[in-house]
Coordinates of C-alpha atoms in Angstrom, one line a residue:
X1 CA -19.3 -0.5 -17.1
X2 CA -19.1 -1.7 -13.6
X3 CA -18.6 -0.1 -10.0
X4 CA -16.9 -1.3 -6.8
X5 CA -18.1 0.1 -3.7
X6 CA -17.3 0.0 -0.3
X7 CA -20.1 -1.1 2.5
X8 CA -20.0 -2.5 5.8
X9 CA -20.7 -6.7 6.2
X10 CA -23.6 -7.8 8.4
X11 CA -22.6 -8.6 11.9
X12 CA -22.8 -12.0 13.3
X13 CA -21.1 -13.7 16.0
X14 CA -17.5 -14.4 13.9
X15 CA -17.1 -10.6 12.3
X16 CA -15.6 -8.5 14.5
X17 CA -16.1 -4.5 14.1
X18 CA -13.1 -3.1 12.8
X19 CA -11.5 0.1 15.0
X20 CA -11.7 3.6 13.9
X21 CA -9.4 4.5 12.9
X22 CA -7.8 1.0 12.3
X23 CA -4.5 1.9 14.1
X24 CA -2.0 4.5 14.5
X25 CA 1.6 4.2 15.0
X26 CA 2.6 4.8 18.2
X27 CA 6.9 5.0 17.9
X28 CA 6.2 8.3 15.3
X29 CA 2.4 8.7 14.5
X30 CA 3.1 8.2 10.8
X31 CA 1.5 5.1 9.1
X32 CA 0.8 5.1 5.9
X33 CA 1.0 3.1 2.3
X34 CA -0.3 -0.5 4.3
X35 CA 0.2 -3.7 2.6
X36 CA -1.4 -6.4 4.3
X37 CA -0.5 -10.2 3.9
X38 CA -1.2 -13.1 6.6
X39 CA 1.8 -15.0 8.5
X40 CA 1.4 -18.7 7.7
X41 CA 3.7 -19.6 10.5
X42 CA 2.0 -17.3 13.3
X43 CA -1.4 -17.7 11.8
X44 CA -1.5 -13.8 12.2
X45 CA -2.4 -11.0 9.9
X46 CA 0.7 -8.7 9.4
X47 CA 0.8 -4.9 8.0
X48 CA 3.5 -3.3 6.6
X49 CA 3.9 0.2 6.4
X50 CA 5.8 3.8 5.7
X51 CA 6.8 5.2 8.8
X52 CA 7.0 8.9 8.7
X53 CA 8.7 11.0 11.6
X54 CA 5.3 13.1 12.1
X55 CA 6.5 13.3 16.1
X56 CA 9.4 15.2 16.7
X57 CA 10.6 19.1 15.8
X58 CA 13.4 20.5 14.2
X59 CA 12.6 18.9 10.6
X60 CA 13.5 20.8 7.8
X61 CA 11.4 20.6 4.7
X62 CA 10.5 16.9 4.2
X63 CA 13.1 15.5 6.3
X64 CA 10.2 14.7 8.8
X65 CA 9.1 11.7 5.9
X66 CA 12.6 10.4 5.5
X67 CA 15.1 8.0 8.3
X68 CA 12.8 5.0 9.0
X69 CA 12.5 1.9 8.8
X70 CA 9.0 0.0 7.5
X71 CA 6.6 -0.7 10.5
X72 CA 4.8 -4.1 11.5
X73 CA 1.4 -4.4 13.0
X74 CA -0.6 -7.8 13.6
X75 CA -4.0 -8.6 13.8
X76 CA -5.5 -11.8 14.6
X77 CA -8.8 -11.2 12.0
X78 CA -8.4 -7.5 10.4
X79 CA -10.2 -6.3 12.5
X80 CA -8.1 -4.9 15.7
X81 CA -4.1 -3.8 14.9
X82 CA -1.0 -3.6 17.5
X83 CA 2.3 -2.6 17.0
X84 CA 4.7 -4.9 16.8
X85 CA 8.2 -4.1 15.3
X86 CA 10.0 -2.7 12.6
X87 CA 11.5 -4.9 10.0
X88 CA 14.7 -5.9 10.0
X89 CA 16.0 -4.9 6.3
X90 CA 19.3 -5.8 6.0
X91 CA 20.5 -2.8 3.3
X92 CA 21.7 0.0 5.2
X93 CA 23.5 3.1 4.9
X94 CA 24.6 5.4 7.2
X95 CA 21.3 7.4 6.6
X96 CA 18.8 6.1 4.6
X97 CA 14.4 5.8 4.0
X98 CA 12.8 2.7 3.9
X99 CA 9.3 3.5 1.8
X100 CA 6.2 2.0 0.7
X101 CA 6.9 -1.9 1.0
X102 CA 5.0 -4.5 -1.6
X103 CA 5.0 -8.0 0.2
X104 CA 3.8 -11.4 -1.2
X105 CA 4.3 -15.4 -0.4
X106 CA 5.3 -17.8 -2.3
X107 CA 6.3 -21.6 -2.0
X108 CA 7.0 -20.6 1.4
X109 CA 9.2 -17.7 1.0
X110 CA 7.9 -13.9 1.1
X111 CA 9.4 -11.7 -1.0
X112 CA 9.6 -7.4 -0.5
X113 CA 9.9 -5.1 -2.8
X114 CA 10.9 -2.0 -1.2
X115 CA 11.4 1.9 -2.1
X116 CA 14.8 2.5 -0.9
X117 CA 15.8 6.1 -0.2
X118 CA 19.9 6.3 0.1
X119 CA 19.7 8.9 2.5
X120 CA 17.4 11.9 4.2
X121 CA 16.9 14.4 2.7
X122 CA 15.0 18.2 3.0
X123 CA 13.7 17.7 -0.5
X124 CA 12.0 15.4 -3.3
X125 CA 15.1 15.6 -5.6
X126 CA 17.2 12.5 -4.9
X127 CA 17.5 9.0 -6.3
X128 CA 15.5 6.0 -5.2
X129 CA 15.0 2.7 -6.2
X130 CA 13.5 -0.6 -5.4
X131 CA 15.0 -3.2 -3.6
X132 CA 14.2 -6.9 -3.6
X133 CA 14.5 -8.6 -0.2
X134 CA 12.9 -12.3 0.8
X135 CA 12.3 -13.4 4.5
X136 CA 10.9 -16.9 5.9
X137 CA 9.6 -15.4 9.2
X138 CA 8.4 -11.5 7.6
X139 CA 10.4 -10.1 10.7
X140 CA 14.2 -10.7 9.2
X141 CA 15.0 -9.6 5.6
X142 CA 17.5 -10.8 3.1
X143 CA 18.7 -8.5 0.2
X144 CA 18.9 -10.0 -3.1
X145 CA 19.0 -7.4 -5.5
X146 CA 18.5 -3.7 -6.6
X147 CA 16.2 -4.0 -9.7
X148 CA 16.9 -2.7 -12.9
X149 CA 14.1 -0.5 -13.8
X150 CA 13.3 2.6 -16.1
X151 CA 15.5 5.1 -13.8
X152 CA 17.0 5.4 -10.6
X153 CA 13.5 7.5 -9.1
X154 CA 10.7 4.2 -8.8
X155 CA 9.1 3.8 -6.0
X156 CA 5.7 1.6 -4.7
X157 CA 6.1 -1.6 -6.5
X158 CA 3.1 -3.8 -6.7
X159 CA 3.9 -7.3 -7.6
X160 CA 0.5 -9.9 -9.3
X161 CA 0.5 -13.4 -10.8
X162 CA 0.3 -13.3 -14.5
X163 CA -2.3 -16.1 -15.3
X164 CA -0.1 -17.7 -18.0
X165 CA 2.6 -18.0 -15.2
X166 CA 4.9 -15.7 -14.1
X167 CA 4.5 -12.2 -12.5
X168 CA 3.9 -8.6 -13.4
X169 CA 5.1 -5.3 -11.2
X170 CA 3.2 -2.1 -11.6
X171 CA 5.7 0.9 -10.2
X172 CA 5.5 4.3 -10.1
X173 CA 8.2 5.9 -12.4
X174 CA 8.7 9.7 -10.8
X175 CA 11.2 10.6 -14.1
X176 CA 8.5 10.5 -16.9
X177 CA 5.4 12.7 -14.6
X178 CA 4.5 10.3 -12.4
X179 CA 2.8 7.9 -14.9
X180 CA 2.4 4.3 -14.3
X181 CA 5.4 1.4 -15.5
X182 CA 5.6 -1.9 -15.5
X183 CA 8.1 -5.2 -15.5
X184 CA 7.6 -9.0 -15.9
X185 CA 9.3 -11.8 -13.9
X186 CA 9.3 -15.8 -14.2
X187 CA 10.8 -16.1 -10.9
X188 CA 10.2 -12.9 -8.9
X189 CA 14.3 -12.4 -8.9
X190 CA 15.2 -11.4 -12.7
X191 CA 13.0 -8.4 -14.1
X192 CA 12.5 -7.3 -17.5
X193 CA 10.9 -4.0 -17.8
X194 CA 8.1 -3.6 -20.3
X195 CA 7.5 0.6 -20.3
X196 CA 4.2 2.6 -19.5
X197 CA 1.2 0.9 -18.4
X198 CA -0.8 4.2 -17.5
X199 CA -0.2 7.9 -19.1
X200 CA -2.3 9.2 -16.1
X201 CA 0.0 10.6 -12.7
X202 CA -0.5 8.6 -10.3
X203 CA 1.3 6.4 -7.3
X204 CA 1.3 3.3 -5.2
X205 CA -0.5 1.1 -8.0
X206 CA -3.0 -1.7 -6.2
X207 CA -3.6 -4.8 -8.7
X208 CA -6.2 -7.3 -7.5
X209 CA -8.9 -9.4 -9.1
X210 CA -12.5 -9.5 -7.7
X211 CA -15.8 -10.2 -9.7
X212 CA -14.1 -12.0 -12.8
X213 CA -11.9 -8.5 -13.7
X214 CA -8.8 -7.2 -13.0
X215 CA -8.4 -4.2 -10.9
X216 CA -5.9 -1.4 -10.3
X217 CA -6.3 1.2 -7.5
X218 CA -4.1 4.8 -7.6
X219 CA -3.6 7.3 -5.8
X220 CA -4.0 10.0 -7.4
X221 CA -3.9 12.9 -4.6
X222 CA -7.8 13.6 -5.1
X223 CA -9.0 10.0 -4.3
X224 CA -8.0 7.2 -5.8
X225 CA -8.6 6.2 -9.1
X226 CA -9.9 3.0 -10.4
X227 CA -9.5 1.1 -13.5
X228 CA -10.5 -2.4 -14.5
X229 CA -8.7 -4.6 -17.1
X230 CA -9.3 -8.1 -18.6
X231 CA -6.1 -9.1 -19.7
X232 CA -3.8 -7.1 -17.1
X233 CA -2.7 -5.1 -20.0
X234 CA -5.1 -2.6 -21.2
X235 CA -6.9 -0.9 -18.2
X236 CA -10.1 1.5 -18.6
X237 CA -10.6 4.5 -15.6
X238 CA -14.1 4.0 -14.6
X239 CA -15.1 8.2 -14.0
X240 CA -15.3 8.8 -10.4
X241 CA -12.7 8.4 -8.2
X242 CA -13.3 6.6 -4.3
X243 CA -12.3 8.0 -1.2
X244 CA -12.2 11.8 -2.5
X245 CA -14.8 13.1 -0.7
X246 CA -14.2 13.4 3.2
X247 CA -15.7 10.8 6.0
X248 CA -16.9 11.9 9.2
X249 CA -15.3 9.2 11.3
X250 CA -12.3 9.7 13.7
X251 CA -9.4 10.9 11.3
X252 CA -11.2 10.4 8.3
X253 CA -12.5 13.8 7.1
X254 CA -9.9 13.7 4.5
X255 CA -9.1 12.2 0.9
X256 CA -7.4 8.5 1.4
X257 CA -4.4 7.8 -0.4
X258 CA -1.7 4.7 -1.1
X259 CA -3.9 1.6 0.0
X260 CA -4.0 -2.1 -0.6
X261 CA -6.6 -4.3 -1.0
X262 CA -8.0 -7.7 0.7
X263 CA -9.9 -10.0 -1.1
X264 CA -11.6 -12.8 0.5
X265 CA -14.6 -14.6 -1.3
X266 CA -17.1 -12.5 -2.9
X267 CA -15.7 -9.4 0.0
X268 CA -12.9 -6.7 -0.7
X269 CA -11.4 -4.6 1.8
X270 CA -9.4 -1.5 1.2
X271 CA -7.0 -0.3 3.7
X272 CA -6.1 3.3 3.1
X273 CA -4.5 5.7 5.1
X274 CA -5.5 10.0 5.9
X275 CA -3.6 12.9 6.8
X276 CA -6.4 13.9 9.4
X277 CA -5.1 17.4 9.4
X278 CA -5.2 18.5 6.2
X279 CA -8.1 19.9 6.1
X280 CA -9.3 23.5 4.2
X281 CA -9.5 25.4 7.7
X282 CA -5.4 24.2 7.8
X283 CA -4.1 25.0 4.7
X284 CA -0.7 25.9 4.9
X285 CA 0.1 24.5 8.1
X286 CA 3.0 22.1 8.5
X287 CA 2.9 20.8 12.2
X288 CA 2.6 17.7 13.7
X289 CA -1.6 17.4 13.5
X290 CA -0.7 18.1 9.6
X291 CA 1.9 15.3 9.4
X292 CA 0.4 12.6 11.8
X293 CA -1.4 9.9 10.0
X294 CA -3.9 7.0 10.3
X295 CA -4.6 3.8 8.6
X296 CA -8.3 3.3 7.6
X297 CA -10.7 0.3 6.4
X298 CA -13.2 0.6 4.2
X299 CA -15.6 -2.1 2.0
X300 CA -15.9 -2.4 -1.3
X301 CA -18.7 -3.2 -3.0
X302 CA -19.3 -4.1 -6.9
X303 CA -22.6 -2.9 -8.5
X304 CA -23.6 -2.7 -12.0
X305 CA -20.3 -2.9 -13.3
X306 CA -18.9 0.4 -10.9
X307 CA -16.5 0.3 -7.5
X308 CA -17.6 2.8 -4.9
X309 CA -17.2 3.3 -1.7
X310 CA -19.8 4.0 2.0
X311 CA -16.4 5.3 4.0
X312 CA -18.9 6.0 6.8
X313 CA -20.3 2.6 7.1
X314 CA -19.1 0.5 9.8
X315 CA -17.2 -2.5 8.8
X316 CA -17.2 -5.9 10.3
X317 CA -15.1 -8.3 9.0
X318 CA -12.6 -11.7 9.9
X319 CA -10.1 -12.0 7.7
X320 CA -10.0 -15.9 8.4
X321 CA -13.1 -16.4 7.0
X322 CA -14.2 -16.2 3.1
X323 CA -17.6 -15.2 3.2

């Protein structure tokens, strides 16, 4: 069976030492789920991610993670993030949640699949649904359409080529526990939805190949799982789980949850993000140390056939480069 871990690259004079933590948000404090994809017209890195209102009192319940929009940072290398905006999705309501964003180019256009929330609200117990949206710039959104899924509670598509054409989306389907469903596209516009693709709970799906398999990262709120497929159908859970034990680097002495990852070469790089926090001593607590949270890097590293993970190890990286 085979491993992927994460450990840090050796420095030389084009790797750049990646910040710790990798950036914070600083309209609310409350990054999470990245997905990072690079702007062929700005020849810069952009992330995409969740913005939760962790600044701010007076939130009931989990109002506090509802009534944003998704949050851009750009990097020249991976390395070093700054703010930048907040995407302009054109799909509004009155109130409304923009959540967990999958982004991915092709022949020139980017396309988003987006959790849409049609409203705030104090509790888990409302509809959502993903949206598709496509952009030429990353910054300006267009709707398209509200995909027909299993029900009207989906959220964090993932979205990978097929290599027989065509493309597959892994989604978390909250009706039927939490498991695992996916759809198939020839175009990335029409969907057909195929069922389950994993019985395990489990959200915000990662598909990527590296090392001549197919892999799927999930979060699994104890560290995120890992399973490996060769045919992008049947996937096998290697037994331990990354990112589950605690780091000792600034904001990361908690579990990671909802990442993507970066391949480039024979590298892969997971971006993650912690609830700094929650940690035993806080059980219990709900304020704003509890709610802020941080985007992380990590590298992965493959050996004898297992993916683990050094979250300690400093990492120096450049995107630009495929070492």
């Amino acid at each position: 069976m085979s491993i992927i871990s994460c450990s840090s690259l050796k420095k030389n004079n084009q790797l750049q030492l990646a910040d710790k933590p990798l950036f914070r948000d600083p309209i609310y404090d409350g990054a999470a789920d990245p997905v990072i994809v690079f702007n062929k017209k700005t020849n810069k890195w952009v992330m995409f991610y969740t913005n939760r209102r962790a600044k701010g009192e007076g939130y009931d319940g989990v109002t506090w993670v509802h009534g944003t929009r998704i949050g851009i940072a750009e990097s020249k290398d991976g390395s070093k993030w700054a703010y930048a905006d907040t995407a302009n999705i054109n799909y509004r309501n009155k109130d409304y949640t923009h959540w967990a964003p999958e982004v991915i180019e092709n022949e020139g256009i980017y396309h988003m699949y987006l959790t849409y929330v049609p409203g705030i609200f104090t509790d888990w117990q409302h509809p959502r649904y993903i949206l598709h949206l496509t952009s030429k710039d990353m910054f300006d959104w267009k709707f398209e359409s509200k995909l027909q899924l299993a029900k009207d509670k989906v959220i964090d598509a993932c979205v990978y080529p097929l290599p027989e054409g065509g493309w597959r989306m892994w989604y978390n389907n909250e009706n039927d526990g939490k498991s695992v469903y996916y759809a198939d596209s020839k175009d990335l516009y029409n969907w057909t939805d195929k069922g389950k693709a994993l019985s395990t709970r489990g959200e915000g799906p990662k598909v990527f190949r590296w090392k001549d398999k197919y892999w799927m990262v999930v979060d699994m709120w104890r560290g995120l799982g890992i399973y490996s497929s060769d045919d992008l159908m049947k996937w096998t859970k290697q037994p331990d789980n990354i990112l589950e034990i605690p780091g000792t680097g600034v904001d990361d002495g908690v579990m990671g949850g909802h990442p993507d990852v970066v391949v480039r070469g024979d590298k892969a790089y997971i971006y993650y993000f912690t609830h700094p926090g929650r940690t035993p001593e806080n059980k219990g607590k709900d304020g704003f140390e509890q709610r802020r949270s941080s985007i992380q890097i990590a590298e992965l590293k493959y050996e004898n056939g297992v993916i683990t993970c050094d979250r300690n190890a400093p990492v120096y990286l450049n995107l630009n480069i495929k070492n």
